[in-house]
Amino acid sequence: MALRDVKGESTASNVLRWFQPGAKELCTSFQYRGCAQIHPNPADNFITISSDKEVVSAIRICNSLGQEVIKMENKSSVSTSIDVSKLQSGIYFLEVKHGERSTKTKFLKN
């Protein structure tokens, strides 16, 4: 049995991607083309966010209550590191903006 993404593609890096019409993209596979890649995940002190195709222009991290805990703007790089050492352990939601587009995903802080 082959797993396929919403575009019918079947590769190890394109396994899961969910979105609703009209909603911003939600990427649960960290390797999907055009999405942000996050590593390490789970993280202890730092996470590195990178995009293989587009420049990351802004980053926003929210806790499980939806409260913004980190916001970085005016980025102009395809890769950036963020210090998450002061965050409490738990699940965090990450929004990465690529120009007019944005990608949302989550990561775990140990």
PDB file of C-alpha atoms in Angstrom, residues 50-96:
ATOM      1  CA  SER A  50      14.938  26.445   6.717  1.00  0.00           C
ATOM      2  CA  SER A  51      13.242  26.499   3.357  1.00  0.00           C
ATOM      3  CA  ASP A  52      14.797  24.936   0.300  1.00  0.00           C
ATOM      4  CA  LYS A  53      13.036  27.217  -2.167  1.00  0.00           C
ATOM      5  CA  GLU A  54      11.841  30.460  -0.615  1.00  0.00           C
ATOM      6  CA  VAL A  55      13.266  33.120   1.688  1.00  0.00           C
ATOM      7  CA  VAL A  56      11.802  33.068   5.204  1.00  0.00           C
ATOM      8  CA  SER A  57      10.468  36.584   5.862  1.00  0.00           C
ATOM      9  CA  ALA A  58       8.875  36.159   9.320  1.00  0.00           C
ATOM     10  CA  ILE A  59       8.488  33.546  12.056  1.00  0.00           C
ATOM     11  CA  ARG A  60       5.836  33.307  14.753  1.00  0.00           C
ATOM     12  CA  ILE A  61       5.670  30.719  17.555  1.00  0.00           C
ATOM     13  CA  CYS A  62       2.561  30.226  19.710  1.00  0.00           C
ATOM     14  CA  ASN A  63       2.008  27.988  22.716  1.00  0.00           C
ATOM     15  CA  SER A  64      -0.838  25.484  23.009  1.00  0.00           C
ATOM     16  CA  LEU A  65      -3.144  28.256  24.287  1.00  0.00           C
ATOM     17  CA  GLY A  66      -2.566  30.296  21.114  1.00  0.00           C
ATOM     18  CA  GLN A  67      -0.434  32.899  22.890  1.00  0.00           C
ATOM     19  CA  GLU A  68       2.425  34.291  20.830  1.00  0.00           C
ATOM     20  CA  VAL A  69       5.713  33.521  22.597  1.00  0.00           C
ATOM     21  CA  ILE A  70       8.269  34.358  19.880  1.00  0.00           C
ATOM     22  CA  LYS A  71       7.981  36.641  16.855  1.00  0.00           C
ATOM     23  CA  MET A  72      10.733  37.425  14.383  1.00  0.00           C
ATOM     24  CA  GLU A  73      10.214  39.711  11.396  1.00  0.00           C
ATOM     25  CA  ASN A  74      12.285  41.143   8.577  1.00  0.00           C
ATOM     26  CA  LYS A  75      14.128  37.906   8.021  1.00  0.00           C
ATOM     27  CA  SER A  76      15.661  37.526   4.587  1.00  0.00           C
ATOM     28  CA  SER A  77      17.319  34.153   4.710  1.00  0.00           C
ATOM     29  CA  VAL A  78      16.433  30.608   3.730  1.00  0.00           C
ATOM     30  CA  SER A  79      17.630  29.400   7.158  1.00  0.00           C
ATOM     31  CA  THR A  80      17.539  30.776  10.700  1.00  0.00           C
ATOM     32  CA  SER A  81      18.080  29.446  14.234  1.00  0.00           C
ATOM     33  CA  ILE A  82      15.839  30.342  17.160  1.00  0.00           C
ATOM     34  CA  ASP A  83      16.665  30.037  20.849  1.00  0.00           C
ATOM     35  CA  VAL A  84      13.810  28.089  22.472  1.00  0.00           C
ATOM     36  CA  SER A  85      15.690  27.256  25.682  1.00  0.00           C
ATOM     37  CA  LYS A  86      13.472  29.530  27.815  1.00  0.00           C
ATOM     38  CA  LEU A  87      10.221  27.992  26.583  1.00  0.00           C
ATOM     39  CA  GLN A  88       8.471  25.517  28.847  1.00  0.00           C
ATOM     40  CA  SER A  89       8.241  21.904  27.712  1.00  0.00           C
ATOM     41  CA  GLY A  90       5.270  21.256  25.443  1.00  0.00           C
ATOM     42  CA  ILE A  91       3.836  21.547  21.965  1.00  0.00           C
ATOM     43  CA  TYR A  92       4.309  24.788  20.041  1.00  0.00           C
ATOM     44  CA  PHE A  93       2.813  25.985  16.786  1.00  0.00           C
ATOM     45  CA  LEU A  94       5.066  27.615  14.252  1.00  0.00           C
ATOM     46  CA  GLU A  95       4.067  29.902  11.395  1.00  0.00           C
ATOM     47  CA  VAL A  96       6.715  30.663   8.802  1.00  0.00           C
TER      48      VAL A  96
END
